[in-house]
């Protein structure tokens, strides 16, 4: 659509609202305001208009504020006190150091709109100005109770350090890529890391672009507190009942919960079976004089399940060869003796736990550097100061439903 047609028909622009649902109450916690224009034929999105840098800034800002004003006027008449998510292009926002937006919002605050309901969605990777100025502006907004969301995470490259710098309240993570069947494990790992980062930063995670049940499940499993997408609610000109999906969401989450509990139970039972098995195996190892002799026996006993074994002391120094399965036989790799593994994540934490509980631990699923496969490691205390590490093969985990 011609930008000039938009400007000359500004009275035909209107806000659409897309509901955002919460995991803790299964209700609508807020709406993202989206700009549309009514033509003779249809209602059109104004997304590309706002992103077109060829259009002078002041025109885009004018249209943006016209739609925002209509939205806030409408919202002010509602009884429900939901959050209002507003997209802001950080480059346009910085033109006047955020003054005109604040004036607009304050004029509504004077009419009774609480500013702590406002969430500004900023796309960090679109910003080409000085990040510290933006940081200062966002901090200033936050002193008014306005919340900051970083938008479009996962869509294009986001700089984790810049995200940290902007101290957002919410991260909006795009699940668009989850729709592609060929989605790589590495992308899932990135999303998982984001959920850990959000937890460390004390930031709320909002997953958007949810278009199917499995994406909702993914979002729920990965620390999502808020959810948005066509699967839940398509943008519309009307605000809807906050509890419109309460039963549906409650039922779905109950399914997710039961599925997850079943999975966790499977892992717990597998851990117990390894624990029992190792107690038997250790009896057979009593006469072994060296750790390599011991591993020779263990390797045969555990041949079905694992592909690599080694023994370390409590400081992480390897005291045996690596025993590696090649085809149907085992080879010892003595070059690993005396290497130190204490730098690995959770290593010392797990040692202390095993030493204290005198029980083995099954690790989380991770990608093995050498084989490139998803594996787990069962570690087990063999005496007061030594521990055996048993790398369990993908095939075995797959067979036991323990991936
Ligand atoms: Ca947005």
mmCIF file of C-alpha atoms and ligand atoms in Angstrom:
data_model
loop_
_atom_site.group_PDB
_atom_site.id
_atom_site.type_symbol
_atom_site.label_atom_id
_atom_site.label_comp_id
_atom_site.label_asym_id
_atom_site.label_seq_id
_atom_site.Cartn_x
_atom_site.Cartn_y
_atom_site.Cartn_z
ATOM 1 C CA UNK A 1 0.000 0.000 0.000
ATOM 2 C CA UNK A 2 1.278 3.448 -0.891
ATOM 3 C CA UNK A 3 2.554 5.261 2.227
ATOM 4 C CA UNK A 4 0.845 8.424 1.029
ATOM 5 C CA UNK A 5 -2.509 6.624 0.952
ATOM 6 C CA UNK A 6 -1.970 5.685 4.562
ATOM 7 C CA UNK A 7 -1.132 9.239 5.574
ATOM 8 C CA UNK A 8 -4.108 10.740 3.794
ATOM 9 C CA UNK A 9 -6.424 8.091 5.267
ATOM 10 C CA UNK A 10 -5.132 8.263 8.809
ATOM 11 C CA UNK A 11 -8.714 8.324 10.129
ATOM 12 C CA UNK A 12 -9.134 4.833 8.689
ATOM 13 C CA UNK A 13 -6.295 3.378 10.748
ATOM 14 C CA UNK A 14 -7.352 1.322 13.732
ATOM 15 C CA UNK A 15 -5.879 -0.820 16.501
ATOM 16 C CA UNK A 16 -6.139 -4.597 16.568
ATOM 17 C CA UNK A 17 -5.525 -6.517 19.755
ATOM 18 C CA UNK A 18 -3.855 -9.882 20.204
ATOM 19 C CA UNK A 19 -4.368 -11.513 23.578
ATOM 20 C CA UNK A 20 -1.490 -12.743 25.740
ATOM 21 C CA UNK A 21 -2.238 -15.599 28.145
ATOM 22 C CA UNK A 22 -0.585 -16.536 31.414
ATOM 23 C CA UNK A 23 0.578 -19.972 32.528
ATOM 24 C CA UNK A 24 -0.210 -19.347 36.178
ATOM 25 C CA UNK A 25 -3.830 -18.250 35.855
ATOM 26 C CA UNK A 26 -4.763 -19.485 32.356
ATOM 27 C CA UNK A 27 -6.300 -16.130 31.596
ATOM 28 C CA UNK A 28 -5.547 -13.127 29.419
ATOM 29 C CA UNK A 29 -2.953 -10.913 31.115
ATOM 30 C CA UNK A 30 -2.670 -8.379 28.347
ATOM 31 C CA UNK A 31 -2.950 -7.457 24.682
ATOM 32 C CA UNK A 32 -0.409 -6.494 22.075
ATOM 33 C CA UNK A 33 -1.673 -3.470 20.140
ATOM 34 C CA UNK A 34 -1.219 -3.888 16.365
ATOM 35 C CA UNK A 35 -1.845 -1.215 13.760
ATOM 36 C CA UNK A 36 -4.242 -1.851 10.870
ATOM 37 C CA UNK A 37 -5.871 0.208 8.125
ATOM 38 C CA UNK A 38 -9.293 -0.281 6.634
ATOM 39 C CA UNK A 39 -9.351 -0.126 2.860
ATOM 40 C CA UNK A 40 -12.439 -0.534 0.679
ATOM 41 C CA UNK A 41 -11.672 -4.238 0.335
ATOM 42 C CA UNK A 42 -10.063 -5.364 3.527
ATOM 43 C CA UNK A 43 -8.263 -4.667 6.789
ATOM 44 C CA UNK A 44 -4.513 -4.460 6.232
ATOM 45 C CA UNK A 45 -1.533 -4.661 8.557
ATOM 46 C CA UNK A 46 0.658 -1.565 8.865
ATOM 47 C CA UNK A 47 3.701 -3.572 9.947
ATOM 48 C CA UNK A 48 5.694 -2.979 6.783
ATOM 49 C CA UNK A 49 4.884 0.751 6.863
ATOM 50 C CA UNK A 50 6.522 1.124 10.263
ATOM 51 C CA UNK A 51 9.587 -0.868 9.210
ATOM 52 C CA UNK A 52 10.157 1.023 5.964
ATOM 53 C CA UNK A 53 13.086 3.347 6.605
ATOM 54 C CA UNK A 54 12.423 5.132 3.290
ATOM 55 C CA UNK A 55 9.311 6.721 4.838
ATOM 56 C CA UNK A 56 10.147 9.866 6.833
ATOM 57 C CA UNK A 57 10.250 9.233 10.570
ATOM 58 C CA UNK A 58 7.670 11.884 11.442
ATOM 59 C CA UNK A 59 5.048 10.256 9.172
ATOM 60 C CA UNK A 60 5.541 6.882 10.756
ATOM 61 C CA UNK A 61 5.400 8.353 14.236
ATOM 62 C CA UNK A 62 2.219 10.247 13.361
ATOM 63 C CA UNK A 63 0.430 7.099 12.224
ATOM 64 C CA UNK A 64 1.788 5.129 15.167
ATOM 65 C CA UNK A 65 0.472 7.646 17.701
ATOM 66 C CA UNK A 66 -2.888 7.935 15.944
ATOM 67 C CA UNK A 67 -3.443 4.184 16.329
ATOM 68 C CA UNK A 68 -2.055 4.149 19.860
ATOM 69 C CA UNK A 69 -4.359 6.976 20.900
ATOM 70 C CA UNK A 70 -7.391 5.100 19.593
ATOM 71 C CA UNK A 71 -6.272 1.962 21.416
ATOM 72 C CA UNK A 72 -5.692 3.694 24.741
ATOM 73 C CA UNK A 73 -9.020 5.522 24.533
ATOM 74 C CA UNK A 74 -10.756 2.205 23.988
ATOM 75 C CA UNK A 75 -8.807 0.448 26.748
ATOM 76 C CA UNK A 76 -9.504 3.247 29.212
ATOM 77 C CA UNK A 77 -13.205 2.392 28.985
ATOM 78 C CA UNK A 78 -12.622 -1.219 30.036
ATOM 79 C CA UNK A 79 -12.918 -2.427 33.594
ATOM 80 C CA UNK A 80 -10.274 -5.152 33.331
ATOM 81 C CA UNK A 81 -6.777 -3.987 34.276
ATOM 82 C CA UNK A 82 -4.722 -5.957 31.741
ATOM 83 C CA UNK A 83 -1.236 -5.148 30.427
ATOM 84 C CA UNK A 84 -0.935 -3.129 27.208
ATOM 85 C CA UNK A 85 1.931 -4.200 24.936
ATOM 86 C CA UNK A 86 3.008 -1.437 22.535
ATOM 87 C CA UNK A 87 5.542 -1.886 19.734
ATOM 88 C CA UNK A 88 8.100 0.872 19.499
ATOM 89 C CA UNK A 89 10.804 1.194 16.889
ATOM 90 C CA UNK A 90 13.840 2.200 18.998
ATOM 91 C CA UNK A 91 15.272 4.334 16.181
ATOM 92 C CA UNK A 92 12.097 6.434 15.969
ATOM 93 C CA UNK A 93 11.786 6.541 19.712
ATOM 94 C CA UNK A 94 15.264 8.052 20.090
ATOM 95 C CA UNK A 95 14.530 10.897 17.640
ATOM 96 C CA UNK A 96 13.234 13.040 20.485
ATOM 97 C CA UNK A 97 14.694 10.951 23.307
ATOM 98 C CA UNK A 98 11.327 9.372 23.930
ATOM 99 C CA UNK A 99 9.672 12.649 25.001
ATOM 100 C CA UNK A 100 6.602 12.631 22.727
ATOM 101 C CA UNK A 101 5.687 9.059 23.618
ATOM 102 C CA UNK A 102 5.976 9.827 27.304
ATOM 103 C CA UNK A 103 3.785 12.920 26.862
ATOM 104 C CA UNK A 104 1.160 10.837 25.090
ATOM 105 C CA UNK A 105 1.214 8.174 27.797
ATOM 106 C CA UNK A 106 1.106 10.769 30.571
ATOM 107 C CA UNK A 107 -1.951 12.411 29.032
ATOM 108 C CA UNK A 108 -3.675 9.044 29.504
ATOM 109 C CA UNK A 109 -2.243 8.685 32.998
ATOM 110 C CA UNK A 110 -4.041 11.953 33.791
ATOM 111 C CA UNK A 111 -7.265 10.320 32.648
ATOM 112 C CA UNK A 112 -6.701 7.394 34.992
ATOM 113 C CA UNK A 113 -4.560 4.933 33.055
ATOM 114 C CA UNK A 114 -1.941 3.424 35.324
ATOM 115 C CA UNK A 115 1.437 3.520 33.555
ATOM 116 C CA UNK A 116 2.525 0.241 35.128
ATOM 117 C CA UNK A 117 0.146 -1.445 32.693
ATOM 118 C CA UNK A 118 2.249 -0.298 29.740
ATOM 119 C CA UNK A 119 4.820 -2.681 28.241
ATOM 120 C CA UNK A 120 7.030 -1.218 25.514
ATOM 121 C CA UNK A 121 8.191 -3.817 23.004
ATOM 122 C CA UNK A 122 11.599 -2.886 21.658
ATOM 123 C CA UNK A 123 13.422 -4.779 18.925
ATOM 124 C CA UNK A 124 17.014 -4.569 20.054
ATOM 125 C CA UNK A 125 18.651 -5.820 16.849
ATOM 126 C CA UNK A 126 16.927 -3.135 14.740
ATOM 127 C CA UNK A 127 18.517 -0.381 16.735
ATOM 128 C CA UNK A 128 21.436 1.379 15.072
ATOM 129 C CA UNK A 129 22.040 4.233 17.519
ATOM 130 C CA UNK A 130 24.026 4.479 20.712
ATOM 131 C CA UNK A 131 22.969 1.617 22.959
ATOM 132 C CA UNK A 132 23.785 3.515 26.157
ATOM 133 C CA UNK A 133 21.393 6.340 25.254
ATOM 134 C CA UNK A 134 18.657 3.788 24.647
ATOM 135 C CA UNK A 135 19.553 2.089 27.908
ATOM 136 C CA UNK A 136 19.178 5.394 29.754
ATOM 137 C CA UNK A 137 15.861 6.155 28.117
ATOM 138 C CA UNK A 138 14.417 2.749 28.957
ATOM 139 C CA UNK A 139 15.602 3.092 32.556
ATOM 140 C CA UNK A 140 13.911 6.483 32.699
ATOM 141 C CA UNK A 141 10.652 4.964 31.421
ATOM 142 C CA UNK A 142 10.919 2.227 34.021
ATOM 143 C CA UNK A 143 10.932 4.853 36.776
ATOM 144 C CA UNK A 144 7.343 5.627 35.684
ATOM 145 C CA UNK A 145 6.392 1.952 36.154
ATOM 146 C CA UNK A 146 6.492 1.323 32.400
ATOM 147 C CA UNK A 147 7.771 -2.173 31.615
ATOM 148 C CA UNK A 148 10.247 -3.029 28.878
ATOM 149 C CA UNK A 149 10.041 -6.111 26.673
ATOM 150 C CA UNK A 150 12.732 -7.088 24.187
ATOM 151 C CA UNK A 151 10.855 -8.225 21.089
ATOM 152 C CA UNK A 152 11.668 -10.723 18.344
ATOM 153 C CA UNK A 153 14.247 -12.758 20.186
ATOM 154 C CA UNK A 154 15.103 -15.788 18.086
ATOM 155 C CA UNK A 155 14.003 -14.190 14.834
ATOM 156 C CA UNK A 156 17.266 -12.545 13.980
ATOM 157 C CA UNK A 157 20.560 -12.521 15.752
ATOM 158 C CA UNK A 158 20.180 -10.997 19.154
ATOM 159 C CA UNK A 159 23.104 -9.802 21.184
ATOM 160 C CA UNK A 160 22.871 -11.330 24.608
ATOM 161 C CA UNK A 161 25.133 -8.672 26.106
ATOM 162 C CA UNK A 162 22.935 -5.876 24.699
ATOM 163 C CA UNK A 163 19.823 -7.575 26.009
ATOM 164 C CA UNK A 164 21.407 -7.656 29.465
ATOM 165 C CA UNK A 165 22.340 -3.992 29.182
ATOM 166 C CA UNK A 166 18.744 -2.944 28.491
ATOM 167 C CA UNK A 167 17.497 -4.614 31.734
ATOM 168 C CA UNK A 168 14.146 -5.691 30.299
ATOM 169 C CA UNK A 169 11.227 -6.975 32.357
ATOM 170 C CA UNK A 170 10.093 -9.372 29.639
ATOM 171 C CA UNK A 171 11.746 -11.279 26.801
ATOM 172 C CA UNK A 172 9.528 -12.079 23.819
ATOM 173 C CA UNK A 173 10.814 -15.225 22.173
ATOM 174 C CA UNK A 174 9.627 -16.131 18.725
ATOM 175 C CA UNK A 175 8.696 -19.790 18.179
ATOM 176 C CA UNK A 176 8.361 -19.322 14.443
ATOM 177 C CA UNK A 177 11.347 -21.586 13.717
ATOM 178 C CA UNK A 178 9.814 -24.407 15.770
ATOM 179 C CA UNK A 179 7.282 -24.764 12.972
ATOM 180 C CA UNK A 180 9.870 -25.947 10.514
ATOM 181 C CA UNK A 181 10.208 -29.698 10.569
ATOM 182 C CA UNK A 182 13.927 -29.482 9.964
ATOM 183 C CA UNK A 183 14.472 -27.420 13.077
ATOM 184 C CA UNK A 184 17.878 -28.259 14.379
ATOM 185 C CA UNK A 185 18.717 -29.481 17.832
ATOM 186 C CA UNK A 186 21.060 -26.508 18.116
ATOM 187 C CA UNK A 187 18.167 -24.054 17.799
ATOM 188 C CA UNK A 188 16.348 -25.880 20.589
ATOM 189 C CA UNK A 189 19.517 -25.599 22.632
ATOM 190 C CA UNK A 190 19.625 -21.847 22.016
ATOM 191 C CA UNK A 191 16.029 -21.517 23.204
ATOM 192 C CA UNK A 192 16.836 -23.613 26.244
ATOM 193 C CA UNK A 193 19.816 -21.372 27.041
ATOM 194 C CA UNK A 194 17.552 -18.328 26.737
ATOM 195 C CA UNK A 195 15.254 -19.819 29.352
ATOM 196 C CA UNK A 196 18.221 -20.248 31.710
ATOM 197 C CA UNK A 197 19.394 -16.713 30.984
ATOM 198 C CA UNK A 198 15.908 -15.340 31.672
ATOM 199 C CA UNK A 199 15.873 -17.155 34.993
ATOM 200 C CA UNK A 200 19.291 -15.790 35.964
ATOM 201 C CA UNK A 201 18.245 -12.266 34.956
ATOM 202 C CA UNK A 202 14.898 -12.509 36.709
ATOM 203 C CA UNK A 203 13.081 -11.752 33.452
ATOM 204 C CA UNK A 204 9.634 -13.040 32.460
ATOM 205 C CA UNK A 205 9.583 -15.149 29.290
ATOM 206 C CA UNK A 206 6.834 -14.594 26.754
ATOM 207 C CA UNK A 207 6.696 -17.053 23.850
ATOM 208 C CA UNK A 208 4.983 -15.741 20.733
ATOM 209 C CA UNK A 209 3.993 -17.069 17.317
ATOM 210 C CA UNK A 210 2.513 -20.174 18.926
ATOM 211 C CA UNK A 211 0.504 -21.851 16.190
ATOM 212 C CA UNK A 212 0.105 -25.403 17.445
ATOM 213 C CA UNK A 213 -0.247 -27.393 20.637
ATOM 214 C CA UNK A 214 3.312 -28.746 20.545
ATOM 215 C CA UNK A 215 4.667 -25.185 20.511
ATOM 216 C CA UNK A 216 2.588 -24.322 23.540
ATOM 217 C CA UNK A 217 3.969 -27.431 25.230
ATOM 218 C CA UNK A 218 7.484 -26.429 24.293
ATOM 219 C CA UNK A 219 6.927 -22.936 25.694
ATOM 220 C CA UNK A 220 5.495 -24.317 28.928
ATOM 221 C CA UNK A 221 8.413 -26.734 29.360
ATOM 222 C CA UNK A 222 10.940 -23.977 28.759
ATOM 223 C CA UNK A 223 9.972 -21.518 31.416
ATOM 224 C CA UNK A 224 7.297 -19.600 29.513
ATOM 225 C CA UNK A 225 5.012 -17.600 31.758
ATOM 226 C CA UNK A 226 3.167 -15.772 28.973
ATOM 227 C CA UNK A 227 1.993 -17.100 25.612
ATOM 228 C CA UNK A 228 0.784 -15.493 22.408
ATOM 229 C CA UNK A 229 -0.058 -16.749 18.915
ATOM 230 C CA UNK A 230 -2.738 -17.708 16.421
ATOM 231 C CA UNK A 231 -3.237 -21.028 18.183
ATOM 232 C CA UNK A 232 -4.551 -19.114 21.191
ATOM 233 C CA UNK A 233 -6.018 -15.924 19.765
ATOM 234 C CA UNK A 234 -5.881 -14.170 16.413
ATOM 235 C CA UNK A 235 -5.560 -10.383 16.438
ATOM 236 C CA UNK A 236 -8.991 -8.759 16.301
ATOM 237 C CA UNK A 237 -10.647 -5.398 16.659
ATOM 238 C CA UNK A 238 -12.369 -6.553 19.833
ATOM 239 C CA UNK A 239 -11.125 -7.276 23.310
ATOM 240 C CA UNK A 240 -12.379 -10.632 24.541
ATOM 241 C CA UNK A 241 -13.361 -12.253 27.830
ATOM 242 C CA UNK A 242 -10.213 -12.794 29.931
ATOM 243 C CA UNK A 243 -11.241 -16.354 30.743
ATOM 244 C CA UNK A 244 -12.088 -17.332 27.177
ATOM 245 C CA UNK A 245 -9.479 -20.139 27.142
ATOM 246 C CA UNK A 246 -9.411 -21.023 30.825
ATOM 247 C CA UNK A 247 -10.798 -24.561 30.407
ATOM 248 C CA UNK A 248 -8.862 -25.312 27.246
ATOM 249 C CA UNK A 249 -5.562 -24.144 28.739
ATOM 250 C CA UNK A 250 -6.173 -25.923 32.023
ATOM 251 C CA UNK A 251 -6.837 -29.192 30.178
ATOM 252 C CA UNK A 252 -3.822 -28.802 27.963
ATOM 253 C CA UNK A 253 -1.481 -27.965 30.789
ATOM 254 C CA UNK A 254 -2.752 -30.987 32.689
ATOM 255 C CA UNK A 255 -1.807 -33.107 29.682
ATOM 256 C CA UNK A 256 1.635 -31.493 29.519
ATOM 257 C CA UNK A 257 2.115 -32.024 33.235
ATOM 258 C CA UNK A 258 1.171 -35.683 33.090
ATOM 259 C CA UNK A 259 3.414 -36.260 30.071
ATOM 260 C CA UNK A 260 6.340 -34.554 31.799
ATOM 261 C CA UNK A 261 5.794 -36.462 35.038
ATOM 262 C CA UNK A 262 5.774 -39.737 33.135
ATOM 263 C CA UNK A 263 9.033 -38.806 31.495
ATOM 264 C CA UNK A 264 10.642 -37.827 34.791
ATOM 265 C CA UNK A 265 9.444 -41.063 36.357
ATOM 266 C CA UNK A 266 11.033 -43.049 33.511
ATOM 267 C CA UNK A 267 14.352 -41.317 34.186
ATOM 268 C CA UNK A 268 14.048 -41.931 37.896
ATOM 269 C CA UNK A 269 13.400 -45.637 37.298
ATOM 270 C CA UNK A 270 16.304 -45.861 34.869
ATOM 271 C CA UNK A 271 18.574 -44.300 37.494
ATOM 272 C CA UNK A 272 17.422 -46.918 40.011
ATOM 273 C CA UNK A 273 18.123 -49.721 37.551
ATOM 274 C CA UNK A 274 21.647 -48.446 36.922
ATOM 275 C CA UNK A 275 22.122 -48.128 40.660
ATOM 276 C CA UNK A 276 21.104 -51.782 41.221
ATOM 277 C CA UNK A 277 23.143 -52.987 38.288
ATOM 278 C CA UNK A 278 26.263 -51.184 39.529
ATOM 279 C CA UNK A 279 25.932 -52.769 42.964
ATOM 280 C CA UNK A 280 26.036 -56.205 41.290
ATOM 281 C CA UNK A 281 28.870 -55.215 38.980
ATOM 282 C CA UNK A 282 30.950 -53.875 41.870
ATOM 283 C CA UNK A 283 30.795 -57.320 43.521
ATOM 284 C CA UNK A 284 32.400 -58.801 40.440
ATOM 285 C CA UNK A 285 35.106 -56.117 40.489
ATOM 286 C CA UNK A 286 36.292 -56.856 44.022
ATOM 287 C CA UNK A 287 39.400 -58.698 42.912
ATOM 288 C CA UNK A 288 40.461 -56.106 40.344
ATOM 289 C CA UNK A 289 43.850 -54.663 41.145
ATOM 290 C CA UNK A 290 43.772 -51.695 38.796
ATOM 291 C CA UNK A 291 41.039 -49.330 37.632
ATOM 292 C CA UNK A 292 41.524 -50.544 34.081
ATOM 293 C CA UNK A 293 40.886 -54.134 35.179
ATOM 294 C CA UNK A 294 37.754 -52.916 36.888
ATOM 295 C CA UNK A 295 36.567 -51.099 33.765
ATOM 296 C CA UNK A 296 37.249 -54.178 31.668
ATOM 297 C CA UNK A 297 34.663 -56.041 33.746
ATOM 298 C CA UNK A 298 32.212 -53.109 33.813
ATOM 299 C CA UNK A 299 32.460 -52.652 30.066
ATOM 300 C CA UNK A 300 31.411 -56.250 29.437
ATOM 301 C CA UNK A 301 28.609 -56.050 31.992
ATOM 302 C CA UNK A 302 27.223 -52.778 30.637
ATOM 303 C CA UNK A 303 27.938 -53.389 26.982
ATOM 304 C CA UNK A 304 24.264 -53.095 26.003
ATOM 305 C CA UNK A 305 23.861 -49.629 27.457
ATOM 306 C CA UNK A 306 27.065 -47.686 27.197
ATOM 307 C CA UNK A 307 29.848 -46.820 24.793
ATOM 308 C CA UNK A 308 32.458 -45.164 27.018
ATOM 309 C CA UNK A 309 33.661 -45.522 30.613
ATOM 310 C CA UNK A 310 36.340 -43.959 32.775
ATOM 311 C CA UNK A 311 37.201 -43.414 36.415
ATOM 312 C CA UNK A 312 38.127 -40.115 38.086
ATOM 313 C CA UNK A 313 39.103 -39.120 41.580
ATOM 314 C CA UNK A 314 37.133 -36.564 43.588
ATOM 315 C CA UNK A 315 39.139 -33.681 42.087
ATOM 316 C CA UNK A 316 38.355 -34.732 38.554
ATOM 317 C CA UNK A 317 41.712 -36.321 37.649
ATOM 318 C CA UNK A 318 41.197 -39.336 35.437
ATOM 319 C CA UNK A 319 42.681 -42.456 37.016
ATOM 320 C CA UNK A 320 41.977 -44.949 34.243
ATOM 321 C CA UNK A 321 42.091 -45.182 30.475
ATOM 322 C CA UNK A 322 39.020 -44.316 28.506
ATOM 323 C CA UNK A 323 37.248 -47.537 27.651
ATOM 324 C CA UNK A 324 35.620 -47.053 24.311
ATOM 325 C CA UNK A 325 33.326 -49.410 22.449
ATOM 326 C CA UNK A 326 34.287 -49.943 18.818
ATOM 327 C CA UNK A 327 31.876 -52.185 16.995
ATOM 328 C CA UNK A 328 31.388 -55.056 19.411
ATOM 329 C CA UNK A 329 34.687 -54.840 21.231
ATOM 330 C CA UNK A 330 36.228 -52.468 23.733
ATOM 331 C CA UNK A 331 39.503 -50.610 23.433
ATOM 332 C CA UNK A 332 41.411 -48.870 26.215
ATOM 333 C CA UNK A 333 42.784 -45.405 25.479
ATOM 334 C CA UNK A 334 45.533 -44.760 28.048
ATOM 335 C CA UNK A 335 46.289 -41.232 26.778
ATOM 336 C CA UNK A 336 43.363 -39.968 28.903
ATOM 337 C CA UNK A 337 45.027 -40.875 32.201
ATOM 338 C CA UNK A 338 45.623 -37.829 34.441
ATOM 339 C CA UNK A 339 43.453 -35.461 32.438
ATOM 340 C CA UNK A 340 41.350 -33.206 34.610
ATOM 341 C CA UNK A 341 37.583 -32.804 34.152
ATOM 342 C CA UNK A 342 36.725 -30.552 37.086
ATOM 343 C CA UNK A 343 36.028 -27.662 34.691
ATOM 344 C CA UNK A 344 32.983 -29.415 33.259
ATOM 345 C CA UNK A 345 29.617 -27.955 34.257
ATOM 346 C CA UNK A 346 28.159 -29.605 37.368
ATOM 347 C CA UNK A 347 31.225 -31.848 37.779
ATOM 348 C CA UNK A 348 32.160 -30.954 41.354
ATOM 349 C CA UNK A 349 28.546 -30.426 42.326
ATOM 350 C CA UNK A 350 27.794 -34.010 41.270
ATOM 351 C CA UNK A 351 30.886 -35.394 43.010
ATOM 352 C CA UNK A 352 29.806 -33.843 46.299
ATOM 353 C CA UNK A 353 26.290 -35.111 45.863
ATOM 354 C CA UNK A 354 27.454 -38.676 45.123
ATOM 355 C CA UNK A 355 29.890 -38.615 47.989
ATOM 356 C CA UNK A 356 27.213 -37.394 50.371
ATOM 357 C CA UNK A 357 24.407 -39.679 49.216
ATOM 358 C CA UNK A 358 26.595 -42.654 48.158
ATOM 359 C CA UNK A 359 24.375 -43.030 45.116
ATOM 360 C CA UNK A 360 24.762 -42.658 41.377
ATOM 361 C CA UNK A 361 23.431 -39.774 39.267
ATOM 362 C CA UNK A 362 21.951 -39.794 35.781
ATOM 363 C CA UNK A 363 22.869 -36.587 33.952
ATOM 364 C CA UNK A 364 20.659 -34.419 31.786
ATOM 365 C CA UNK A 365 20.625 -34.953 28.039
ATOM 366 C CA UNK A 366 23.567 -33.315 26.305
ATOM 367 C CA UNK A 367 25.454 -33.421 23.069
ATOM 368 C CA UNK A 368 28.624 -35.475 23.223
ATOM 369 C CA UNK A 369 31.553 -33.538 21.747
ATOM 370 C CA UNK A 370 33.157 -36.611 20.183
ATOM 371 C CA UNK A 371 30.170 -38.515 18.783
ATOM 372 C CA UNK A 372 27.864 -35.549 18.185
ATOM 373 C CA UNK A 373 24.986 -37.600 19.603
ATOM 374 C CA UNK A 374 22.632 -36.829 22.436
ATOM 375 C CA UNK A 375 23.655 -38.866 25.434
ATOM 376 C CA UNK A 376 23.425 -39.042 29.206
ATOM 377 C CA UNK A 377 26.099 -40.030 31.672
ATOM 378 C CA UNK A 378 25.532 -42.223 34.707
ATOM 379 C CA UNK A 379 28.134 -41.529 37.356
ATOM 380 C CA UNK A 380 28.599 -43.749 40.379
ATOM 381 C CA UNK A 381 30.809 -43.754 43.506
ATOM 382 C CA UNK A 382 33.047 -46.840 43.483
ATOM 383 C CA UNK A 383 34.826 -46.045 46.764
ATOM 384 C CA UNK A 384 35.233 -43.079 49.103
ATOM 385 C CA UNK A 385 37.175 -40.972 46.621
ATOM 386 C CA UNK A 386 36.668 -42.461 43.141
ATOM 387 C CA UNK A 387 33.834 -42.300 40.667
ATOM 388 C CA UNK A 388 33.051 -44.145 37.456
ATOM 389 C CA UNK A 389 31.500 -42.256 34.545
ATOM 390 C CA UNK A 390 29.379 -44.313 32.197
ATOM 391 C CA UNK A 391 28.351 -42.644 28.936
ATOM 392 C CA UNK A 392 25.052 -44.127 27.806
ATOM 393 C CA UNK A 393 24.440 -44.472 24.100
ATOM 394 C CA UNK A 394 21.722 -42.677 22.181
ATOM 395 C CA UNK A 395 20.359 -46.007 20.914
ATOM 396 C CA UNK A 396 19.904 -47.342 24.447
ATOM 397 C CA UNK A 397 18.231 -44.141 25.675
ATOM 398 C CA UNK A 398 15.958 -44.176 22.650
ATOM 399 C CA UNK A 399 14.960 -47.757 23.339
ATOM 400 C CA UNK A 400 14.227 -46.972 26.996
ATOM 401 C CA UNK A 401 12.262 -43.815 26.130
ATOM 402 C CA UNK A 402 14.770 -41.815 28.130
ATOM 403 C CA UNK A 403 15.723 -39.054 25.714
HETATM 404 CA CA1 LIG B 1 5.757 -7.259 18.849
#
